[in-house]
Amino acid sequence: MPAINSQNANTETPQRPLLQVQNLRKYFSTKRALPAFGESPPVRAVDGISFDVQKGETLGVVGESGCGKSTMARLLIRLIDPDEGTVILDGKTIGGPGGLPIREMRSRVQMVFQDSYASLNPRLPIEESIAFGPISAGVPHDEANERAIAILAKVGLEPRLFVHRYPHELSGGQRQRVNIARALALDPRLLILDEAVSALDKSVEAQVLNLLSDLRKQLDLTYIFISHDLNVVRYISDKVMVMYLGEIVEIGDVEQVYEDPRHPYTKALLMAQPTMDPNRRTKEAPITGDPPNPIRPPSGCRFHTRCPFAEPVCAEKVPPLIRDGEGTRRVACHLWQEKSGHSKAGSDMAKELSYAG
Amino acid sequence: MPDDRDILLDVRDLHVKFVSRERTVHAVNGVSFELERGEVLGILGESGSGKSVTLRSIQKLLPPRNAVLSGSIWLDGEDVLTMPRKQLAELRGSDVSMIFQEPATAFDPVYTIGDQICETIVHHEGISQSEARARALELLELVRIPSAKQRLDTYPHEMSGGMRQRAMIALALSCRPKLLLADEPTTALDATVQIQVLLLLAQLQEELGLSIIFVTHDVGVAIEVSSRLAVMYGGQIVETGPLAEVVQSPVHPYTQGLLASTIHSASRGHRLEAIPGSPPNLEAPPTKCTFAPRCPYVEAACTAAVPQLEPLSDHRAVRCIRSEVGQASAAFAGN
């Protein structure tokens, strides 16, 4: 909700984004079995993305598999090193000479993963799992354990019942609460949630989403919420970033983007959602085919191979991600950029184009 | 009710338990339903609700060493559960076929798509290789795989996820099944691909008059494909009826909770009505309403005995002692 954002913005002047990402890039090399076959092209997982996250806001990230959303998360928390680009946390560049050391960054940025079981040590009781981070950051054992107990209560797990349990003794929803507790144990500013509720059943997912909303208010947290589920992202986010094959195609306030999507891919993604109304079933798929392979992404606009409005210019020129009209929305599409060379370029014509069905 | 319906499948009081040395899991506890020819039944439930086990029972595709089945599954007048093994092998893939969640693991990686479809047709129908290959080509065209002729000679790993799932549908349809079983066939697919596969299934169902049982955990997916819905919880059907009626005026508190906790565009800004607690552990057979520990309307009678699936009207049935009260309140809320 914009109202919440502007309040935060007013209390903290001058406004500086909590996180600034500039031209972040990561290619993964694909090695051949035999060197004689030569070097093969890399997977362009994240290909030069830039965005800011303001304090107290939730940025939702959506896109299909292979769009680079999880790689981006891992780059932000430096589980993998970027090939290029800078990440600035609270005004300090992360890593490099004179920058914010990675260890220190990790006490301010934490992450919750999709698989609640695989991300906990099966041989550590819950209390020790949660206290592990603070202890390794130099907090005395007793204090760390006390902190673990306090945080367990915060995530809705009765400490008395849970501190001595092991991960396999918990349900999926309870385990994910433990993972959230562990992420909070270092008192971070920014929490990256990578498909954190995707593996949960719907009834449990709703519980965890309510918990995340409460924690954000109580602890003044900032979230990056990655999910393939557009409804969940709309529910929890203030801003949304849509990715396709390693690039940002559209980013803006969540209601603006969902109510009036600009990029044809965003439109298609929204229209592909199954309906909740039995009387209004989907009649026609917005786009055909599967997302292309990020090893050899299409030239120009990467969506042009599936875009019903594509023209020759789309295969030739890469559309820049630029501000669209008033507001903070940015779109990377020739349709929405005047003099781009697309015959329907310029907002009035572009508005009329829509998918069938 | 006058019975002029054409019943293809009649499942009666199905129980399935898995017995191992460490523990016993009562996965399905008295499931009964009928499927009319040409109908699409969506079975909706969360993990552990018994939906997939119910589906697999119809082909008796459960590990014989530790799955104990009872009840009966009548398919066109024959009981699948008492069928001799040889007849069962004939049934699988011809009269009843299945599409799975993960097509990458359902196909054999070392044979081409065409070979695998041909093998099935030759095995079940005893026609020649070349006839089978012609049929395989028709099938790939039927499921709208572009340049189908070349695709016959590709291996599963050379196809994208959506194409593989289309190929799996082609394989499932290769022997003109009476009944198609679908176990979360679109869950592993991307959003823009999922809708394509759902629409393909809906079109094929209409063109070929298929009878389908579609298992899913996703309410939206169930709405896109089903004509009738059965909601499962704790190994039992808790509510069943025509799709629109169940979705628009759910009666069982679990169905109500499931629909309320499913996030949709109108949820934003509201606190979600989550169902408290977690699904039941099924180590003992139910002795009470399995939803009672999470139910906001629980009363003494709920824990005294297992409630029966009682008919509400000609087409609807609910397993809840409050079903009449529930219907009244739901109807009220619906207006």
XYZ file of C-alpha atoms in Angstrom:
692
model
C 0.000 0.000 0.000
C 1.472 3.307 -0.991
C 0.232 4.952 2.205
C 2.559 2.905 4.358
C 5.488 3.695 2.127
C 5.046 7.396 2.158
C 4.795 7.387 5.945
C 8.101 5.602 6.199
C 9.588 7.932 3.692
C 8.524 10.993 5.641
C 9.963 9.843 8.941
C 13.325 9.032 7.429
C 14.653 11.980 5.545
C 16.812 12.227 3.568
C 15.487 9.088 1.936
C 18.112 6.591 0.981
C 17.194 3.164 -0.341
C 18.102 0.316 1.987
C 19.362 -1.692 -0.943
C 20.662 -0.449 -4.272
C 21.458 -2.945 -6.980
C 23.359 -1.717 -10.010
C 23.955 -3.654 -13.187
C 24.137 -7.036 -11.469
C 25.251 -9.821 -13.788
C 25.973 -13.528 -13.406
C 26.739 -16.014 -16.175
C 27.208 -19.677 -15.376
C 29.603 -21.549 -17.612
C 28.351 -24.818 -19.012
C 31.276 -27.171 -19.259
C 31.425 -29.819 -21.937
C 32.399 -33.358 -21.028
C 35.429 -33.185 -23.319
C 37.484 -30.018 -23.835
C 37.871 -30.947 -27.504
C 34.260 -29.886 -28.086
C 35.293 -26.400 -27.140
C 33.806 -23.767 -24.941
C 30.004 -23.664 -24.884
C 28.020 -20.489 -24.320
C 27.204 -19.623 -20.709
C 23.785 -19.579 -19.054
C 22.865 -15.937 -18.744
C 21.122 -16.300 -15.415
C 21.079 -12.646 -14.357
C 21.945 -10.210 -17.096
C 22.533 -6.701 -15.858
C 19.684 -5.774 -13.537
C 19.336 -2.598 -11.478
C 16.742 -1.737 -8.860
C 16.338 -0.176 -5.403
C 14.516 -1.398 -2.329
C 13.286 1.265 0.090
C 13.320 0.805 3.850
C 10.203 -0.919 5.157
C 8.853 -1.913 1.778
C 8.266 -5.360 0.357
C 9.515 -5.974 -3.140
C 7.852 -8.941 -4.812
C 9.786 -10.709 -7.558
C 7.891 -12.834 -10.086
C 8.861 -14.771 -13.148
C 8.939 -18.288 -14.504
C 11.616 -20.900 -13.917
C 14.943 -19.862 -15.401
C 14.176 -16.145 -15.229
C 16.981 -15.629 -12.709
C 14.966 -14.718 -9.645
C 16.657 -17.237 -7.344
C 20.113 -16.509 -8.745
C 19.483 -12.856 -7.996
C 18.653 -13.708 -4.368
C 21.797 -15.772 -4.021
C 23.853 -12.953 -5.498
C 22.409 -10.436 -3.065
C 23.405 -12.513 -0.060
C 26.679 -13.579 -1.752
C 26.125 -17.297 -1.754
C 27.541 -16.857 -5.233
C 29.755 -14.033 -6.482
C 28.508 -11.739 -9.211
C 30.493 -11.361 -12.445
C 29.744 -7.694 -12.523
C 27.737 -5.028 -10.731
C 27.502 -3.512 -7.294
C 25.147 -4.038 -4.395
C 24.904 -1.185 -1.896
C 23.377 -1.810 1.518
C 22.487 1.257 3.528
C 24.979 3.351 1.583
C 27.868 0.889 1.842
C 29.088 -1.166 -1.084
C 29.103 -4.857 -0.247
C 32.458 -6.645 -0.574
C 35.622 -5.453 -2.239
C 38.364 -3.293 -0.748
C 36.974 -0.710 1.664
C 33.474 -2.110 1.300
C 31.147 -3.723 3.809
C 32.614 -7.168 4.676
C 30.433 -10.104 3.585
C 30.155 -11.454 7.136
C 28.842 -8.171 8.390
C 26.402 -7.900 5.502
C 24.990 -11.307 6.431
C 24.012 -10.149 9.877
C 21.878 -7.466 8.219
C 20.575 -9.510 5.304
C 19.141 -12.968 5.869
C 17.392 -15.462 3.705
C 14.608 -18.062 4.010
C 14.598 -20.870 1.462
C 11.831 -22.926 -0.113
C 12.701 -26.326 1.310
C 12.156 -26.013 5.038
C 13.650 -29.409 5.784
C 16.807 -29.219 3.677
C 17.700 -25.827 5.105
C 17.889 -27.018 8.729
C 20.616 -29.224 10.160
C 18.773 -32.484 10.972
C 21.079 -33.194 13.913
C 20.632 -29.886 15.701
C 17.708 -29.231 18.024
C 15.687 -26.153 17.070
C 17.191 -23.986 19.796
C 20.738 -24.666 18.615
C 19.843 -24.067 14.984
C 18.483 -20.653 15.849
C 21.329 -19.764 18.220
C 23.993 -20.885 15.752
C 24.103 -17.619 13.827
C 24.408 -15.314 16.835
C 27.054 -17.575 18.430
C 29.168 -17.538 15.308
C 28.784 -13.760 15.251
C 30.316 -13.602 18.735
C 27.243 -13.521 20.998
C 27.827 -15.519 24.246
C 26.077 -18.934 24.348
C 23.621 -18.123 27.119
C 22.537 -14.910 25.534
C 22.155 -16.562 22.134
C 19.966 -19.291 23.616
C 17.820 -16.737 25.387
C 17.447 -14.897 22.133
C 16.429 -18.133 20.401
C 13.672 -18.697 22.948
C 12.376 -15.147 22.586
C 12.306 -15.419 18.785
C 10.525 -18.773 18.834
C 7.718 -17.132 20.767
C 7.643 -14.340 18.191
C 7.114 -16.732 15.289
C 4.242 -18.415 17.097
C 5.933 -21.556 18.395
C 5.614 -22.192 22.131
C 9.333 -22.265 23.191
C 8.777 -24.793 25.984
C 7.450 -27.329 23.477
C 9.836 -26.681 20.632
C 13.358 -25.772 21.799
C 14.508 -29.370 22.194
C 12.789 -30.800 19.159
C 14.532 -31.827 15.962
C 13.476 -30.714 12.468
C 11.935 -34.096 11.580
C 9.561 -33.800 14.526
C 7.927 -30.675 13.087
C 5.362 -30.151 10.353
C 6.280 -28.207 7.219
C 4.627 -25.034 8.471
C 6.344 -25.268 11.843
C 9.712 -25.866 10.194
C 9.276 -22.811 8.027
C 8.513 -20.790 11.157
C 11.803 -22.076 12.598
C 13.615 -20.974 9.447
C 12.096 -17.537 9.784
C 13.127 -17.462 13.461
C 16.667 -18.429 12.533
C 16.818 -15.722 9.896
C 15.640 -13.173 12.473
C 18.102 -14.251 15.162
C 20.758 -11.828 13.944
C 18.312 -8.946 13.942
C 18.548 -8.315 10.181
C 17.211 -5.302 8.324
C 16.422 -7.138 5.102
C 14.888 -10.578 4.714
C 15.031 -12.371 1.367
C 12.234 -14.934 1.082
C 12.898 -17.243 -1.843
C 9.678 -19.199 -2.502
C 9.405 -19.406 1.286
C 5.714 -20.352 1.332
C 5.537 -22.258 -1.960
C 5.971 -25.732 -0.493
C 3.287 -25.217 2.159
C -0.335 -26.253 1.941
C -2.743 -23.395 1.290
C -4.175 -23.354 4.801
C -0.684 -23.262 6.322
C 0.609 -20.795 3.729
C -1.982 -18.299 4.920
C -0.767 -18.690 8.516
C 2.845 -18.020 7.524
C 1.893 -15.016 5.380
C 0.003 -13.528 8.314
C 3.076 -14.110 10.478
C 5.322 -12.376 7.927
C 2.999 -9.360 7.821
C 3.035 -9.113 11.616
C 6.801 -9.445 11.883
C 7.377 -6.793 9.274
C 5.432 -4.273 11.311
C 6.829 -5.307 14.700
C 10.463 -5.464 13.680
C 10.483 -2.790 10.992
C 11.730 -5.241 8.364
C 12.216 -4.937 4.641
C 11.387 -7.953 2.475
C 12.366 -9.194 -0.934
C 9.664 -11.762 -1.614
C 10.360 -14.125 -4.495
C 7.535 -16.321 -5.711
C 6.018 -17.858 -8.796
C 2.561 -17.307 -7.279
C 1.277 -13.960 -8.489
C -1.622 -13.830 -6.069
C 0.646 -14.255 -3.073
C 3.018 -11.582 -4.358
C 0.167 -9.160 -4.864
C -1.074 -9.846 -1.363
C 2.192 -9.194 0.430
C 4.150 -6.743 -1.716
C 4.266 -2.970 -2.122
C 6.263 -3.133 -5.319
C 6.645 -5.872 -7.860
C 9.457 -6.726 -10.233
C 8.744 -8.964 -13.217
C 11.686 -10.895 -14.638
C 12.092 -12.738 -17.919
C 15.243 -14.642 -18.935
C 17.590 -12.801 -16.615
C 16.226 -9.305 -17.188
C 13.698 -7.006 -15.570
C 10.812 -6.346 -17.963
C 8.636 -4.289 -15.632
C 8.879 -2.917 -12.107
C 6.506 -0.678 -10.198
C 3.874 -0.323 -7.484
C 2.062 -3.598 -7.134
C -1.491 -2.330 -7.676
C -0.458 -0.255 -10.668
C 1.279 -3.187 -12.327
C -1.485 -5.708 -11.568
C -4.356 -3.408 -12.515
C -2.748 -1.961 -15.608
C 0.182 -4.102 -16.759
C 2.263 -2.538 -19.535
C 4.733 -5.139 -20.687
C 3.109 -7.852 -22.847
C 4.852 -10.487 -20.753
C 3.407 -9.113 -17.518
C -0.018 -9.133 -19.159
C 0.412 -12.723 -20.296
C 1.607 -13.845 -16.893
C -1.394 -12.271 -15.188
C -3.832 -13.676 -17.718
C -2.362 -17.152 -17.344
C -3.489 -17.331 -13.720
C -6.254 -19.888 -13.232
C -9.556 -18.196 -12.497
C -11.330 -18.384 -9.149
C -14.728 -17.944 -10.763
C -16.345 -21.130 -12.141
C -18.468 -19.054 -14.507
C -15.525 -17.315 -16.095
C -13.099 -19.998 -17.078
C -10.114 -19.158 -19.224
C -10.962 -19.675 -22.910
C -7.639 -19.089 -24.568
C -4.032 -19.101 -23.429
C -2.471 -15.611 -23.729
C 0.793 -16.879 -25.210
C 1.987 -20.190 -26.624
C 5.158 -22.158 -26.136
C 7.608 -22.426 -23.266
C 10.139 -19.851 -22.060
C 13.303 -20.133 -24.243
C 16.564 -21.475 -22.951
C 18.665 -18.816 -21.142
C 21.803 -20.276 -22.748
C 20.958 -18.659 -26.077
C 18.408 -15.989 -25.244
C 16.638 -14.370 -28.207
C 18.190 -11.195 -29.606
C 16.772 -7.754 -28.935
C 13.813 -7.963 -26.588
C 14.055 -11.477 -25.150
C 10.291 -11.850 -25.153
C 9.882 -11.137 -28.869
C 9.717 -14.838 -29.830
C 6.502 -15.260 -27.823
C 5.119 -11.737 -28.034
C 2.007 -11.324 -30.193
C 2.828 -7.652 -30.803
C 6.441 -8.139 -31.869
C 7.777 -6.272 -34.913
C 11.205 -6.459 -36.585
C 12.600 -3.766 -34.295
C 11.954 -6.012 -31.283
C 14.406 -8.621 -32.565
C 17.036 -6.006 -33.325
C 17.137 -3.527 -30.482
C 17.210 -4.250 -26.770
C 14.508 -2.094 -25.179
C 15.906 -0.130 -22.211
C 14.103 -0.302 -18.865
C 12.854 3.251 -18.591
C 10.342 5.209 -16.600
C 6.881 5.145 -18.038
C 4.814 8.267 -17.523
C 4.199 9.511 -13.994
C 4.956 7.323 -10.984
C 7.810 4.977 -10.367
C 6.984 2.287 -12.865
C 9.651 1.245 -15.338
C 9.001 -0.877 -18.431
C 11.333 -2.435 -20.991
C 9.211 -2.568 -24.146
C 9.411 -0.797 -27.500
C 5.630 -0.449 -27.520
C 5.789 1.971 -24.640
C 8.732 4.028 -25.839
C 8.173 6.768 -28.346
C 10.357 6.743 -31.453
C 11.495 3.227 -30.637
C 10.791 2.119 -34.190
C 7.751 0.035 -33.288
C 4.804 1.079 -35.462
C 2.456 1.154 -32.477
C 4.885 2.951 -30.203
C 3.575 5.766 -28.050
C 1.121 5.230 -25.273
C -2.293 5.718 -26.929
C -1.848 3.084 -29.592
C -0.114 0.714 -27.222
C -2.992 0.842 -24.754
C -5.424 -0.550 -27.273
C -3.459 -3.730 -27.846
C -4.707 -6.571 -25.762
C -4.800 -10.304 -25.740
C -7.807 -12.260 -26.905
C -9.892 -14.239 -24.419
C -33.222 -40.529 -7.844
C -34.017 -42.179 -11.194
C -30.849 -43.843 -12.389
C -30.492 -43.009 -16.041
C -26.931 -41.973 -15.496
C -24.144 -43.786 -17.306
C -21.765 -44.743 -14.516
C -18.240 -45.581 -15.668
C -16.527 -45.848 -12.310
C -18.013 -46.713 -8.956
C -15.696 -46.577 -5.950
C -17.258 -48.080 -2.822
C -15.890 -47.666 0.688
C -12.231 -47.660 -0.341
C -9.730 -48.010 2.481
C -5.980 -47.938 1.951
C -3.410 -48.326 4.672
C 0.345 -48.573 4.363
C 1.893 -50.998 6.796
C 5.597 -51.054 7.553
C 7.524 -52.360 10.517
C 7.754 -48.916 12.106
C 4.264 -47.647 11.587
C 0.950 -47.836 9.832
C -0.542 -44.939 7.892
C -4.257 -44.918 7.224
C -4.111 -42.934 4.010
C -7.645 -43.470 2.686
C -10.512 -44.067 5.094
C -13.762 -44.924 3.396
C -13.883 -43.091 0.075
C -16.947 -43.636 -2.125
C -17.794 -41.836 -5.331
C -19.154 -42.415 -8.793
C -17.955 -41.052 -12.096
C -20.277 -40.652 -15.030
C -19.032 -41.155 -18.557
C -17.788 -37.850 -19.974
C -17.496 -36.224 -16.579
C -14.455 -34.426 -15.156
C -14.141 -34.963 -11.438
C -11.655 -32.736 -9.655
C -10.293 -34.118 -6.399
C -9.047 -31.212 -4.324
C -6.952 -31.676 -1.223
C -3.748 -30.752 0.541
C -0.713 -32.992 0.955
C -1.557 -36.099 2.945
C -5.280 -35.856 2.231
C -5.244 -39.173 0.368
C -6.072 -37.738 -3.040
C -3.167 -39.285 -4.935
C -3.489 -42.636 -3.153
C -7.172 -42.749 -4.117
C -6.240 -42.038 -7.723
C -3.505 -44.658 -7.818
C -5.842 -47.244 -6.300
C -7.956 -47.057 -9.440
C -5.066 -48.595 -11.385
C -3.969 -50.521 -8.294
C -0.630 -48.763 -8.663
C 0.414 -49.081 -5.043
C 3.315 -51.110 -3.641
C 1.752 -54.578 -3.127
C 4.097 -55.389 -0.264
C 2.819 -52.823 2.176
C -0.370 -51.309 0.782
C -3.518 -52.918 2.168
C -6.618 -52.109 0.141
C -10.231 -52.892 0.901
C -13.550 -51.895 -0.582
C -14.306 -52.110 -4.275
C -13.588 -50.150 -7.446
C -16.020 -51.044 -10.217
C -14.891 -49.990 -13.648
C -17.469 -50.751 -16.287
C -18.799 -53.674 -14.258
C -15.479 -55.179 -13.164
C -13.812 -54.836 -9.800
C -10.256 -53.571 -10.256
C -9.230 -54.631 -6.762
C -10.000 -58.338 -7.282
C -8.795 -58.481 -10.882
C -6.061 -61.043 -11.715
C -2.645 -59.490 -12.293
C -2.582 -60.228 -15.996
C -5.894 -58.528 -16.602
C -4.733 -55.601 -14.503
C -1.666 -55.210 -16.702
C -3.929 -55.085 -19.735
C -6.116 -52.475 -18.093
C -3.256 -50.121 -17.260
C -2.445 -47.883 -20.180
C -5.382 -49.034 -22.300
C -8.748 -48.715 -20.536
C -7.335 -46.565 -17.767
C -4.280 -44.386 -18.265
C -2.538 -41.841 -16.131
C -0.610 -38.609 -16.536
C 1.834 -37.740 -13.810
C 3.164 -34.563 -12.263
C 6.714 -34.901 -13.525
C 6.875 -35.964 -17.181
C 10.674 -35.955 -17.091
C 10.684 -38.965 -14.779
C 7.617 -40.661 -16.258
C 9.284 -41.156 -19.637
C 12.181 -43.534 -20.183
C 15.167 -41.271 -20.960
C 16.870 -43.654 -23.412
C 14.010 -44.126 -25.888
C 12.504 -41.535 -28.185
C 9.012 -40.203 -27.573
C 7.801 -41.943 -30.728
C 9.230 -45.318 -29.660
C 7.540 -45.108 -26.299
C 4.154 -44.260 -27.739
C 4.483 -47.002 -30.396
C 5.501 -49.577 -27.810
C 2.328 -48.942 -25.842
C 0.081 -49.157 -28.892
C 1.732 -52.312 -30.259
C 1.588 -53.966 -26.849
C -2.071 -53.267 -26.200
C -3.541 -53.444 -29.673
C -1.156 -55.779 -31.487
C -0.954 -53.660 -34.644
C 2.164 -53.270 -36.780
C 5.032 -50.868 -36.050
C 4.236 -48.699 -39.056
C 0.555 -48.411 -38.171
C 1.528 -47.592 -34.608
C 3.916 -44.916 -35.814
C 1.217 -43.326 -37.922
C -1.034 -43.298 -34.873
C 1.746 -41.802 -32.717
C 2.088 -38.982 -35.234
C -1.660 -38.324 -35.145
C -1.494 -38.243 -31.361
C 1.305 -35.680 -31.274
C -0.724 -33.546 -33.664
C -3.784 -34.037 -31.482
C -1.966 -32.579 -28.479
C -0.767 -29.719 -30.705
C 2.953 -30.373 -30.650
C 4.462 -28.224 -33.400
C 6.416 -30.057 -36.145
C 5.126 -33.335 -34.767
C 6.928 -35.472 -37.316
C 10.377 -34.397 -36.134
C 9.287 -34.585 -32.522
C 8.599 -38.324 -32.823
C 12.339 -38.892 -32.983
C 13.375 -36.677 -30.101
C 14.326 -37.894 -26.656
C 12.464 -36.656 -23.577
C 15.374 -34.468 -22.431
C 15.340 -32.588 -25.735
C 11.855 -31.269 -25.070
C 10.757 -28.408 -22.849
C 8.593 -29.107 -19.806
C 5.374 -28.118 -21.540
C 6.147 -30.224 -24.628
C 7.000 -33.230 -22.483
C 3.692 -32.940 -20.668
C 1.869 -32.755 -24.017
C 3.769 -35.857 -25.135
C 2.708 -37.599 -21.945
C -0.920 -36.738 -22.647
C -0.454 -38.184 -26.149
C 0.960 -41.361 -24.616
C -1.925 -41.587 -22.162
C -4.465 -41.213 -24.963
C -2.690 -43.661 -27.283
C -5.015 -46.603 -26.609
C -8.240 -44.597 -26.391
C -8.744 -44.946 -22.640
C -12.193 -45.033 -21.075
C -10.818 -43.185 -18.102
C -7.948 -40.716 -17.827
C -6.363 -40.165 -14.430
C -4.383 -36.962 -13.943
C -2.196 -36.526 -10.879
C -1.255 -32.847 -10.549
C -0.186 -32.762 -14.214
C 0.471 -29.028 -14.327
C 2.021 -28.427 -10.910
C 5.604 -28.588 -12.162
C 4.919 -26.271 -15.111
C 5.395 -22.524 -15.413
C 2.331 -20.310 -15.218
C 2.146 -19.446 -18.910
C 2.612 -23.123 -19.816
C 0.234 -24.465 -17.177
C -2.728 -22.654 -18.654
C -1.897 -24.003 -22.122
C -1.889 -27.595 -20.841
C -5.090 -27.085 -18.839
C -6.869 -25.690 -21.881
C -5.548 -28.544 -24.024
C -6.969 -31.075 -21.571
C -10.299 -29.266 -21.522
C -10.424 -29.196 -25.344
C -9.479 -32.868 -25.668
C -12.064 -33.775 -23.072
C -14.742 -32.070 -25.130
C -13.561 -33.394 -28.512
C -13.109 -36.985 -27.383
C -15.722 -37.099 -24.628
C -13.102 -38.218 -22.124
C -13.875 -39.163 -18.551
C -11.230 -37.628 -16.325
C -10.333 -37.650 -12.654
C -8.064 -34.711 -11.970
C -6.200 -34.508 -8.687
C -4.863 -31.132 -7.593
C -4.081 -29.021 -4.555
C -4.766 -25.809 -6.467
C -8.307 -24.462 -6.278
C -7.836 -22.351 -9.414
C -6.648 -25.329 -11.459
C -9.591 -27.418 -10.241
C -11.972 -24.642 -11.293
C -10.464 -24.470 -14.790
C -11.003 -28.168 -15.576
C -13.619 -29.845 -13.382
C -17.335 -30.272 -13.787
C -17.691 -31.793 -10.319
C -15.530 -31.386 -7.260
C -14.668 -33.716 -4.378
C -12.783 -32.149 -1.482
C -10.625 -34.543 0.531
C -9.287 -34.204 4.042
C -7.663 -36.838 6.259
C -8.286 -39.635 3.766
C -11.995 -38.936 3.380
C -14.197 -36.992 1.012
C -15.618 -34.194 3.142
C -17.670 -32.467 0.481
C -18.704 -33.186 -3.079
C -20.969 -31.572 -5.625
C -21.140 -29.625 -8.885
C -18.135 -27.306 -9.225
C -19.907 -23.968 -9.067
C -22.060 -24.942 -6.074
C -19.122 -26.155 -4.006
C -16.960 -23.143 -4.846
C -19.673 -20.551 -4.410
C -21.410 -21.950 -1.345
C -19.116 -24.367 0.458
C -20.767 -26.143 3.381
C -18.058 -28.122 5.126
C -15.955 -25.918 7.439
C -12.775 -27.284 5.837
C -13.911 -26.347 2.331
C -14.895 -22.941 3.632
C -11.502 -22.527 5.296
C -9.590 -23.752 2.256
C -11.361 -21.303 -0.032
C -10.993 -18.456 2.455
C -7.263 -19.066 2.881
C -6.673 -19.263 -0.858
C -5.262 -15.927 -1.839
C -6.855 -14.129 -4.744
C -6.823 -10.610 -6.061
C -9.322 -9.319 -3.501
C -7.258 -10.520 -0.533
C -4.883 -7.559 -0.514
C -5.131 -5.381 2.548
C -7.152 -7.961 4.480
C -5.809 -10.357 7.031
C -5.988 -13.899 5.684
C -8.423 -16.258 7.343
C -5.976 -19.072 7.902
C -7.149 -22.420 9.246
C -5.293 -22.861 12.535
C -3.254 -25.994 13.255
C -2.002 -28.576 10.796
C -3.455 -31.596 8.964
C -4.056 -34.807 10.952
C -1.511 -37.519 11.424
C -3.081 -40.694 10.123
C -1.374 -43.307 12.262
C -4.708 -44.536 13.609
C -7.972 -44.893 11.710
C -10.291 -41.952 12.399
C -12.670 -42.309 15.335
C -14.103 -38.804 15.067
C -14.392 -36.019 12.517
C -10.798 -35.640 11.255
C -11.210 -31.872 10.929
C -12.552 -31.415 14.489
C -9.200 -30.301 16.028
C -9.015 -27.349 13.578
C -12.710 -26.603 13.249
C -14.148 -23.353 14.645
C -17.599 -24.940 15.098
C -16.494 -28.087 16.926
C -18.948 -29.543 19.462
C -19.204 -32.740 21.509
C -20.937 -34.741 18.788
C -18.024 -34.116 16.402
C -15.641 -36.163 18.510
C -18.141 -38.876 19.443
C -18.150 -40.662 16.068
C -16.998 -40.311 12.478
C -19.611 -38.259 10.636
C -21.062 -39.837 7.490
C -21.090 -38.320 4.019
C -24.753 -37.263 4.014
C -26.571 -36.128 0.872
C -27.599 -32.473 0.924
C -29.439 -32.569 -2.375
C -29.483 -34.808 -5.450
C -25.955 -33.844 -6.392
C -24.272 -32.719 -3.211
C -23.043 -34.492 -0.119
C -21.196 -33.301 2.965
C -19.468 -35.077 5.819
C -20.333 -32.773 8.723
C -22.892 -33.019 11.484
C -23.624 -29.337 11.017
C -24.248 -29.702 7.301
C -27.781 -28.304 7.437
C -26.742 -25.376 9.592
C -23.699 -24.895 7.382
C -25.790 -24.841 4.266
C -28.033 -22.202 5.755
C -25.144 -19.980 6.784
C -23.334 -20.456 3.486
C -26.461 -19.615 1.526
C -26.787 -16.517 3.656
C -23.201 -15.509 3.028
C -23.629 -16.209 -0.672
C -26.308 -13.582 -1.066
